[in-house]
Amino acid sequence: NAGVTQTPKFQVLKTGQSMTLQCAQDMNHNSMYWYRQDPGMGLRLIYYSASEGTTDKGEVPNGYNVSRLNKREFSLRLESAAPSQTSVYFCASNGKQGIPWTEAFFGQGTRLTVV
Amino acid sequence: KQEVTQIPAALSVPEGENLVLNCSFTDSAIYNLQWFRQDPGKGLTSLLLIQSSQREQTSGRLNASLDKSSGRSTLYIAASQPGDSATYLCVTGANSKLTFGKGITLSVRP
């Protein structure tokens, strides 16, 4: 049982480059989330998807786009990377049909450096 | 807007001590509260989940309680060990969002 899988684990980008972070869960969860974690700032919500076909902005959405490709997959895209987007990115999922607030599970994170 | 606070930000205790980590939240309309552990450079590991209808949950040396009316949760760690050193985060679930505290970094000295 893989849980939540994120790829890649590490990435270095040059300013202005684009990339997509991939996330997939195999727990049939309805909700999926993207967070970034920075020293002293804690975990901040970038975007979330409460169900397949819906996405909503979180606390820090600027510079990011998301796609809920299907129930399993939720991707995060940086169109033009900036040094301020250097961070560790976590994907999470929870919620099942009729039980919206099940235990949340997290991926192992993507460590992104923008130079 | 839900706000989750964990104080203090860091804690250092000698091995063997029983300790309590606190978490407070502003909006009591939550569905559940979850405690996570994060080791340096690693992901988040779920420790305990308390549903809103529950008062506490136990797993081994860990016990978490929830008091929605006062907006508080505590994580009790019995007989602490150096291997318990990590950052502990609490998160509330409500309105399709998970809201995190900034965590308490625990150091257990041998």
CSV table of N, CA, C and O in Angstrom, one decimal, chain B:
chain,number,residue,atom,x,y,z
B,1,LYS,N,-11.6,32.5,10.2
B,1,LYS,CA,-10.5,31.7,9.8
B,1,LYS,C,-9.9,31.0,11.0
B,1,LYS,O,-9.6,31.5,12.0
B,2,GLN,N,-9.7,29.7,10.8
B,2,GLN,CA,-9.1,28.9,11.9
B,2,GLN,C,-7.6,29.2,12.1
B,2,GLN,O,-6.9,29.3,11.1
B,3,GLU,N,-7.2,29.3,13.3
B,3,GLU,CA,-5.8,29.5,13.7
B,3,GLU,C,-5.5,28.5,14.7
B,3,GLU,O,-6.2,28.3,15.7
B,4,VAL,N,-4.4,27.8,14.5
B,4,VAL,CA,-3.9,26.8,15.4
B,4,VAL,C,-2.5,27.2,15.9
B,4,VAL,O,-1.6,27.5,15.2
B,5,THR,N,-2.4,27.1,17.3
B,5,THR,CA,-1.3,27.6,17.9
B,5,THR,C,-0.6,26.5,18.8
B,5,THR,O,-1.3,25.8,19.5
B,6,GLN,N,0.7,26.4,18.7
B,6,GLN,CA,1.4,25.5,19.5
B,6,GLN,C,2.5,26.2,20.2
B,6,GLN,O,3.4,26.8,19.6
B,7,ILE,N,2.5,26.2,21.5
B,7,ILE,CA,3.4,26.9,22.4
B,7,ILE,C,3.9,25.9,23.5
B,7,ILE,O,3.1,25.2,24.1
B,8,PRO,N,5.3,25.8,23.7
B,8,PRO,CA,6.3,26.7,23.1
B,8,PRO,C,6.7,26.1,21.8
B,8,PRO,O,6.3,25.0,21.4
B,9,ALA,N,7.6,26.8,21.1
B,9,ALA,CA,8.0,26.4,19.8
B,9,ALA,C,9.1,25.3,19.9
B,9,ALA,O,9.2,24.4,19.0
B,10,ALA,N,9.8,25.2,21.0
B,10,ALA,CA,10.8,24.2,21.3
B,10,ALA,C,10.8,23.8,22.7
B,10,ALA,O,10.5,24.6,23.6
B,11,LEU,N,11.2,22.6,23.0
B,11,LEU,CA,11.1,22.0,24.3
B,11,LEU,C,12.3,21.0,24.5
B,11,LEU,O,12.5,20.2,23.6
B,12,SER,N,13.0,21.1,25.6
B,12,SER,CA,14.1,20.2,25.8
B,12,SER,C,13.9,19.5,27.2
B,12,SER,O,13.7,20.3,28.2
B,13,VAL,N,13.9,18.2,27.2
B,13,VAL,CA,13.6,17.5,28.5
B,13,VAL,C,14.6,16.4,28.7
B,13,VAL,O,15.1,15.9,27.7
B,14,PRO,N,14.8,15.9,29.9
B,14,PRO,CA,15.7,14.8,30.1
B,14,PRO,C,14.9,13.5,29.8
B,14,PRO,O,13.7,13.4,30.0
B,15,GLU,N,15.6,12.5,29.4
B,15,GLU,CA,15.0,11.2,29.1
B,15,GLU,C,14.2,10.6,30.3
B,15,GLU,O,14.7,10.8,31.5
B,16,GLY,N,13.1,10.0,30.1
B,16,GLY,CA,12.3,9.4,31.1
B,16,GLY,C,11.2,10.3,31.6
B,16,GLY,O,10.3,9.9,32.3
B,17,GLU,N,11.2,11.6,31.3
B,17,GLU,CA,10.2,12.5,31.8
B,17,GLU,C,8.9,12.3,31.0
B,17,GLU,O,8.9,12.1,29.8
B,18,ASN,N,7.8,12.5,31.7
B,18,ASN,CA,6.5,12.5,31.1
B,18,ASN,C,6.2,14.0,30.7
B,18,ASN,O,6.5,14.9,31.4
B,19,LEU,N,5.7,14.1,29.5
B,19,LEU,CA,5.5,15.5,29.0
B,19,LEU,C,4.2,15.7,28.3
B,19,LEU,O,3.6,14.7,27.8
B,20,VAL,N,3.8,17.0,28.2
B,20,VAL,CA,2.5,17.3,27.6
B,20,VAL,C,2.8,18.4,26.5
B,20,VAL,O,3.5,19.4,26.9
B,21,LEU,N,2.4,18.2,25.3
B,21,LEU,CA,2.5,19.2,24.3
B,21,LEU,C,1.1,19.7,24.0
B,21,LEU,O,0.1,19.0,23.9
B,22,ASN,N,1.0,21.0,24.0
B,22,ASN,CA,-0.3,21.7,23.8
B,22,ASN,C,-0.6,22.2,22.4
B,22,ASN,O,0.3,22.6,21.7
B,23,CYS,N,-1.8,22.2,22.1
B,23,CYS,CA,-2.3,22.7,20.8
B,23,CYS,C,-3.6,23.5,21.1
B,23,CYS,O,-4.5,22.9,21.8
B,24,SER,N,-3.8,24.7,20.6
B,24,SER,CA,-5.0,25.4,20.8
B,24,SER,C,-5.5,25.9,19.4
B,24,SER,O,-4.7,26.2,18.5
B,25,PHE,N,-6.8,26.0,19.3
B,25,PHE,CA,-7.4,26.4,18.0
B,25,PHE,C,-8.6,27.3,18.3
B,25,PHE,O,-9.2,27.3,19.3
B,26,THR,N,-8.9,28.2,17.3
B,26,THR,CA,-9.8,29.3,17.5
B,26,THR,C,-11.2,28.9,17.2
B,26,THR,O,-12.2,29.4,17.7
B,27,ASP,N,-11.4,28.0,16.2
B,27,ASP,CA,-12.8,27.7,15.7
B,27,ASP,C,-13.1,26.2,16.2
B,27,ASP,O,-12.4,25.3,15.7
B,28,SER,N,-14.1,26.1,17.0
B,28,SER,CA,-14.4,24.8,17.6
B,28,SER,C,-15.2,23.9,16.6
B,28,SER,O,-15.4,22.7,16.9
B,29,ALA,N,-15.6,24.5,15.5
B,29,ALA,CA,-16.4,23.7,14.5
B,29,ALA,C,-15.5,22.8,13.7
B,29,ALA,O,-15.4,23.0,12.5
B,30,ILE,N,-14.8,21.9,14.3
B,30,ILE,CA,-13.9,21.0,13.6
B,30,ILE,C,-14.4,19.6,13.5
B,30,ILE,O,-15.3,19.2,14.3
B,31,TYR,N,-14.0,18.9,12.5
B,31,TYR,CA,-14.4,17.5,12.4
B,31,TYR,C,-13.5,16.5,13.1
B,31,TYR,O,-13.9,15.5,13.6
B,32,ASN,N,-12.2,16.9,13.1
B,32,ASN,CA,-11.3,16.1,13.8
B,32,ASN,C,-10.0,16.8,14.1
B,32,ASN,O,-9.8,18.0,13.6
B,33,LEU,N,-9.1,16.2,14.9
B,33,LEU,CA,-7.8,16.8,15.1
B,33,LEU,C,-6.8,15.7,15.1
B,33,LEU,O,-7.0,14.6,15.6
B,34,GLN,N,-5.7,16.0,14.4
B,34,GLN,CA,-4.7,14.9,14.1
B,34,GLN,C,-3.3,15.4,14.6
B,34,GLN,O,-3.0,16.6,14.4
B,35,TRP,N,-2.6,14.5,15.2
B,35,TRP,CA,-1.2,14.8,15.6
B,35,TRP,C,-0.3,14.1,14.7
B,35,TRP,O,-0.4,12.9,14.4
B,36,PHE,N,0.8,14.9,14.3
B,36,PHE,CA,1.8,14.3,13.4
B,36,PHE,C,3.2,14.5,14.0
B,36,PHE,O,3.4,15.4,14.9
B,37,ARG,N,4.1,13.6,13.6
B,37,ARG,CA,5.5,13.8,13.9
B,37,ARG,C,6.3,14.0,12.7
B,37,ARG,O,6.0,13.3,11.6
B,38,GLN,N,7.3,14.9,12.8
B,38,GLN,CA,8.1,15.1,11.6
B,38,GLN,C,9.6,15.1,12.1
B,38,GLN,O,10.0,15.9,12.9
B,39,ASP,N,10.3,14.2,11.5
B,39,ASP,CA,11.8,14.1,11.8
B,39,ASP,C,12.5,15.0,10.8
B,39,ASP,O,12.0,15.3,9.7
B,40,PRO,N,13.7,15.6,11.2
B,40,PRO,CA,14.4,16.5,10.3
B,40,PRO,C,14.5,16.0,8.9
B,40,PRO,O,15.0,14.9,8.7
B,41,GLY,N,14.1,16.8,7.9
B,41,GLY,CA,14.3,16.4,6.5
B,41,GLY,C,13.4,15.3,6.0
B,41,GLY,O,13.6,14.8,4.9
B,42,LYS,N,12.4,15.0,6.8
B,42,LYS,CA,11.5,13.9,6.5
B,42,LYS,C,10.1,14.4,6.3
B,42,LYS,O,9.8,15.5,6.5
B,43,GLY,N,9.2,13.4,5.9
B,43,GLY,CA,7.8,13.8,5.8
B,43,GLY,C,7.1,13.7,7.1
B,43,GLY,O,7.7,13.6,8.2
B,44,LEU,N,5.7,13.8,7.1
B,44,LEU,CA,4.9,13.8,8.3
B,44,LEU,C,4.3,12.4,8.5
B,44,LEU,O,3.8,11.8,7.6
B,45,THR,N,4.5,11.9,9.7
B,45,THR,CA,3.9,10.6,10.1
B,45,THR,C,2.8,10.9,11.1
B,45,THR,O,2.9,11.5,12.1
B,46,SER,N,1.6,10.3,10.7
B,46,SER,CA,0.5,10.4,11.6
B,46,SER,C,0.6,9.6,12.9
B,46,SER,O,1.0,8.5,12.9
B,47,LEU,N,0.3,10.3,14.0
B,47,LEU,CA,0.4,9.6,15.3
B,47,LEU,C,-0.9,9.2,15.8
B,47,LEU,O,-1.2,8.1,16.2
B,48,LEU,N,-1.8,10.2,15.9
B,48,LEU,CA,-3.2,10.0,16.5
B,48,LEU,C,-4.2,10.8,15.8
B,48,LEU,O,-3.9,12.0,15.4
B,49,LEU,N,-5.4,10.3,15.6
B,49,LEU,CA,-6.5,11.1,15.0
B,49,LEU,C,-7.6,11.0,16.1
B,49,LEU,O,-8.0,9.9,16.5
B,50,ILE,N,-8.2,12.2,16.4
B,50,ILE,CA,-9.3,12.2,17.3
B,50,ILE,C,-10.5,12.8,16.6
B,50,ILE,O,-10.4,14.0,16.1
B,51,GLN,N,-11.5,12.0,16.5
B,51,GLN,CA,-12.7,12.6,15.8
B,51,GLN,C,-13.4,13.6,16.8
B,51,GLN,O,-13.2,13.5,18.0
B,52,SER,N,-14.2,14.4,16.2
B,52,SER,CA,-14.8,15.5,17.0
B,52,SER,C,-15.7,15.0,18.1
B,52,SER,O,-15.9,15.6,19.2
B,53,SER,N,-16.3,13.8,17.9
B,53,SER,CA,-17.1,13.2,19.0
B,53,SER,C,-16.4,12.5,20.1
B,53,SER,O,-16.9,12.0,21.1
B,54,GLN,N,-15.0,12.3,19.9
B,54,GLN,CA,-14.2,11.6,20.8
B,54,GLN,C,-13.5,12.6,21.8
B,54,GLN,O,-13.4,13.8,21.5
B,55,ARG,N,-13.1,12.1,22.9
B,55,ARG,CA,-12.4,12.9,23.9
B,55,ARG,C,-10.9,12.6,23.9
B,55,ARG,O,-10.1,13.5,24.2
B,56,GLU,N,-10.5,11.4,23.6
B,56,GLU,CA,-9.1,11.0,23.6
B,56,GLU,C,-8.8,9.8,22.7
B,56,GLU,O,-9.8,9.0,22.4
B,57,GLN,N,-7.6,9.6,22.4
B,57,GLN,CA,-7.1,8.5,21.7
B,57,GLN,C,-5.7,8.1,22.3
B,57,GLN,O,-4.9,9.0,22.7
B,58,THR,N,-5.4,6.8,22.3
B,58,THR,CA,-4.2,6.3,22.9
B,58,THR,C,-3.5,5.4,21.9
B,58,THR,O,-4.2,4.6,21.2
B,59,SER,N,-2.2,5.5,21.8
B,59,SER,CA,-1.4,4.6,21.0
B,59,SER,C,0.0,4.4,21.7
B,59,SER,O,0.8,5.3,21.8
B,60,GLY,N,0.1,3.3,22.4
B,60,GLY,CA,1.4,3.0,23.1
B,60,GLY,C,1.6,4.0,24.2
B,60,GLY,O,0.8,4.2,25.1
B,61,ARG,N,2.8,4.7,24.1
B,61,ARG,CA,3.1,5.8,25.1
B,61,ARG,C,2.5,7.1,24.9
B,61,ARG,O,2.7,8.1,25.6
B,62,LEU,N,1.7,7.2,23.8
B,62,LEU,CA,1.1,8.5,23.4
B,62,LEU,C,-0.4,8.5,23.8
B,62,LEU,O,-1.1,7.5,23.6
B,63,ASN,N,-0.9,9.6,24.3
B,63,ASN,CA,-2.3,9.8,24.5
B,63,ASN,C,-2.6,11.2,24.1
B,63,ASN,O,-2.0,12.2,24.5
B,64,ALA,N,-3.6,11.4,23.3
B,64,ALA,CA,-4.1,12.7,22.8
B,64,ALA,C,-5.5,12.9,23.3
B,64,ALA,O,-6.3,12.0,23.2
B,65,SER,N,-5.7,14.1,23.8
B,65,SER,CA,-7.1,14.5,24.2
B,65,SER,C,-7.6,15.7,23.4
B,65,SER,O,-6.8,16.4,22.8
B,66,LEU,N,-8.9,15.8,23.4
B,66,LEU,CA,-9.5,16.9,22.7
B,66,LEU,C,-10.6,17.5,23.5
B,66,LEU,O,-11.5,16.8,24.0
B,67,ASP,N,-10.6,18.8,23.6
B,67,ASP,CA,-11.7,19.6,24.3
B,67,ASP,C,-12.1,20.7,23.4
B,67,ASP,O,-11.5,21.7,23.3
B,68,LYS,N,-13.2,20.4,22.6
B,68,LYS,CA,-13.6,21.3,21.6
B,68,LYS,C,-14.1,22.6,22.2
B,68,LYS,O,-13.9,23.7,21.7
B,69,SER,N,-14.8,22.5,23.3
B,69,SER,CA,-15.4,23.7,23.9
B,69,SER,C,-14.3,24.7,24.3
B,69,SER,O,-14.6,25.9,24.3
B,70,SER,N,-13.2,24.3,24.7
B,70,SER,CA,-12.1,25.2,25.1
B,70,SER,C,-11.1,25.4,24.0
B,70,SER,O,-10.2,26.2,24.2
B,71,GLY,N,-11.3,24.7,22.9
B,71,GLY,CA,-10.4,24.9,21.8
B,71,GLY,C,-9.0,24.4,22.1
B,71,GLY,O,-8.0,25.0,21.7
B,72,ARG,N,-8.9,23.2,22.7
B,72,ARG,CA,-7.6,22.7,23.1
B,72,ARG,C,-7.4,21.2,22.9
B,72,ARG,O,-8.4,20.4,23.0
B,73,SER,N,-6.2,20.8,22.5
B,73,SER,CA,-5.8,19.4,22.5
B,73,SER,C,-4.4,19.3,23.1
B,73,SER,O,-3.6,20.2,23.1
B,74,THR,N,-4.2,18.2,23.8
B,74,THR,CA,-2.9,17.9,24.3
B,74,THR,C,-2.4,16.5,23.9
B,74,THR,O,-3.2,15.6,23.7
B,75,LEU,N,-1.1,16.4,23.7
B,75,LEU,CA,-0.5,15.2,23.4
B,75,LEU,C,0.4,14.9,24.6
B,75,LEU,O,1.4,15.6,24.9
B,76,TYR,N,0.1,13.7,25.2
B,76,TYR,CA,0.9,13.3,26.4
B,76,TYR,C,1.8,12.2,25.9
B,76,TYR,O,1.4,11.2,25.3
B,77,ILE,N,3.1,12.4,26.3
B,77,ILE,CA,4.1,11.4,26.0
B,77,ILE,C,4.7,10.8,27.3
B,77,ILE,O,5.2,11.6,28.1
B,78,ALA,N,4.5,9.6,27.5
B,78,ALA,CA,4.9,9.0,28.7
B,78,ALA,C,6.4,8.4,28.6
B,78,ALA,O,6.7,7.9,27.5
B,79,ALA,N,7.1,8.6,29.6
B,79,ALA,CA,8.5,8.0,29.7
B,79,ALA,C,9.3,8.4,28.4
B,79,ALA,O,9.7,7.5,27.7
B,80,SER,N,9.5,9.6,28.2
B,80,SER,CA,10.1,10.1,26.9
B,80,SER,C,11.5,9.4,26.7
B,80,SER,O,12.2,9.1,27.6
B,81,GLN,N,11.8,9.2,25.4
B,81,GLN,CA,13.1,8.6,25.0
B,81,GLN,C,13.8,9.5,24.0
B,81,GLN,O,13.1,10.3,23.3
B,82,PRO,N,15.1,9.4,23.8
B,82,PRO,CA,15.8,10.2,22.8
B,82,PRO,C,15.2,10.0,21.4
B,82,PRO,O,15.1,11.0,20.6
B,83,GLY,N,14.6,8.8,21.1
B,83,GLY,CA,14.0,8.6,19.8
B,83,GLY,C,12.7,9.4,19.6
B,83,GLY,O,12.2,9.4,18.5
B,84,ASP,N,12.2,10.0,20.7
B,84,ASP,CA,11.0,10.8,20.5
B,84,ASP,C,11.4,12.2,20.0
B,84,ASP,O,10.5,13.0,19.8
B,85,SER,N,12.6,12.5,20.0
B,85,SER,CA,13.1,13.8,19.5
B,85,SER,C,12.6,14.1,18.0
B,85,SER,O,12.9,13.3,17.1
B,86,ALA,N,11.8,15.1,17.8
B,86,ALA,CA,11.2,15.4,16.5
B,86,ALA,C,10.4,16.6,16.7
B,86,ALA,O,10.3,17.2,17.8
B,87,THR,N,9.8,17.1,15.6
B,87,THR,CA,8.8,18.1,15.7
B,87,THR,C,7.4,17.5,15.6
B,87,THR,O,7.1,16.7,14.8
B,88,TYR,N,6.5,18.0,16.5
B,88,TYR,CA,5.2,17.5,16.6
B,88,TYR,C,4.2,18.6,16.2
B,88,TYR,O,4.2,19.7,16.7
B,89,LEU,N,3.4,18.2,15.3
B,89,LEU,CA,2.4,19.2,14.7
B,89,LEU,C,1.0,18.7,15.0
B,89,LEU,O,0.7,17.5,14.8
B,90,CYS,N,0.1,19.6,15.3
B,90,CYS,CA,-1.3,19.3,15.3
B,90,CYS,C,-2.0,20.0,14.2
B,90,CYS,O,-1.6,21.0,13.7
B,91,VAL,N,-3.1,19.4,13.7
B,91,VAL,CA,-3.8,19.9,12.6
B,91,VAL,C,-5.3,19.6,12.8
B,91,VAL,O,-5.7,18.6,13.2
B,92,THR,N,-6.1,20.7,12.5
B,92,THR,CA,-7.5,20.5,12.6
B,92,THR,C,-8.1,20.3,11.2
B,92,THR,O,-7.6,20.9,10.2
B,93,GLY,N,-9.2,19.6,11.1
B,93,GLY,CA,-9.9,19.4,9.9
B,93,GLY,C,-11.3,20.0,9.9
B,93,GLY,O,-12.1,19.6,10.8
B,94,ALA,N,-11.6,20.9,9.0
B,94,ALA,CA,-12.9,21.5,8.9
B,94,ALA,C,-13.0,22.2,7.6
B,94,ALA,O,-12.0,22.8,7.1
B,95,ASN,N,-14.2,22.3,7.1
B,95,ASN,CA,-14.5,23.1,5.9
B,95,ASN,C,-13.6,22.8,4.7
B,95,ASN,O,-13.1,23.7,4.1
B,96,SER,N,-13.3,21.5,4.5
B,96,SER,CA,-12.4,21.1,3.4
B,96,SER,C,-11.0,21.6,3.5
B,96,SER,O,-10.3,21.6,2.5
B,97,LYS,N,-10.6,22.0,4.7
B,97,LYS,CA,-9.2,22.4,4.9
B,97,LYS,C,-8.6,21.8,6.1
B,97,LYS,O,-9.3,21.5,7.1
B,98,LEU,N,-7.3,21.5,6.0
B,98,LEU,CA,-6.5,21.1,7.1
B,98,LEU,C,-5.7,22.3,7.5
B,98,LEU,O,-5.0,22.9,6.7
B,99,THR,N,-5.8,22.7,8.8
B,99,THR,CA,-5.0,23.9,9.3
B,99,THR,C,-4.0,23.4,10.3
B,99,THR,O,-4.3,22.8,11.3
B,100,PHE,N,-2.8,23.8,10.1
B,100,PHE,CA,-1.6,23.3,10.9
B,100,PHE,C,-1.2,24.3,11.9
B,100,PHE,O,-1.2,25.6,11.6
B,101,GLY,N,-0.7,23.9,13.0
B,101,GLY,CA,0.1,24.7,13.9
B,101,GLY,C,1.5,24.6,13.4
B,101,GLY,O,1.8,23.9,12.5
B,102,LYS,N,2.4,25.5,13.9
B,102,LYS,CA,3.8,25.6,13.5
B,102,LYS,C,4.6,24.5,14.1
B,102,LYS,O,5.8,24.3,13.7
B,103,GLY,N,4.1,23.8,15.0
B,103,GLY,CA,4.8,22.7,15.6
B,103,GLY,C,5.6,23.0,16.8
B,103,GLY,O,6.0,24.1,17.1
B,104,ILE,N,5.9,21.9,17.6
B,104,ILE,CA,6.8,22.0,18.8
B,104,ILE,C,8.0,21.1,18.5
B,104,ILE,O,7.8,19.9,18.3
B,105,THR,N,9.2,21.6,18.5
B,105,THR,CA,10.4,20.8,18.3
B,105,THR,C,10.8,20.3,19.7
B,105,THR,O,11.2,21.1,20.6
B,106,LEU,N,10.8,19.0,19.8
B,106,LEU,CA,11.1,18.3,21.1
B,106,LEU,C,12.5,17.7,21.0
B,106,LEU,O,12.8,17.0,20.0
B,107,SER,N,13.3,17.9,22.0
B,107,SER,CA,14.6,17.3,22.2
B,107,SER,C,14.6,16.6,23.5
B,107,SER,O,14.4,17.2,24.5
B,108,VAL,N,14.8,15.3,23.4
B,108,VAL,CA,14.9,14.5,24.6
B,108,VAL,C,16.4,14.1,24.9
B,108,VAL,O,17.0,13.4,24.1
B,109,ARG,N,16.9,14.6,26.0
B,109,ARG,CA,18.3,14.4,26.3
B,109,ARG,C,18.6,13.1,27.0
B,109,ARG,O,17.9,12.8,27.9
B,110,PRO,N,19.6,12.4,26.5
B,110,PRO,CA,19.9,11.1,27.2
B,110,PRO,C,20.4,11.3,28.6
B,110,PRO,O,20.9,12.3,28.9
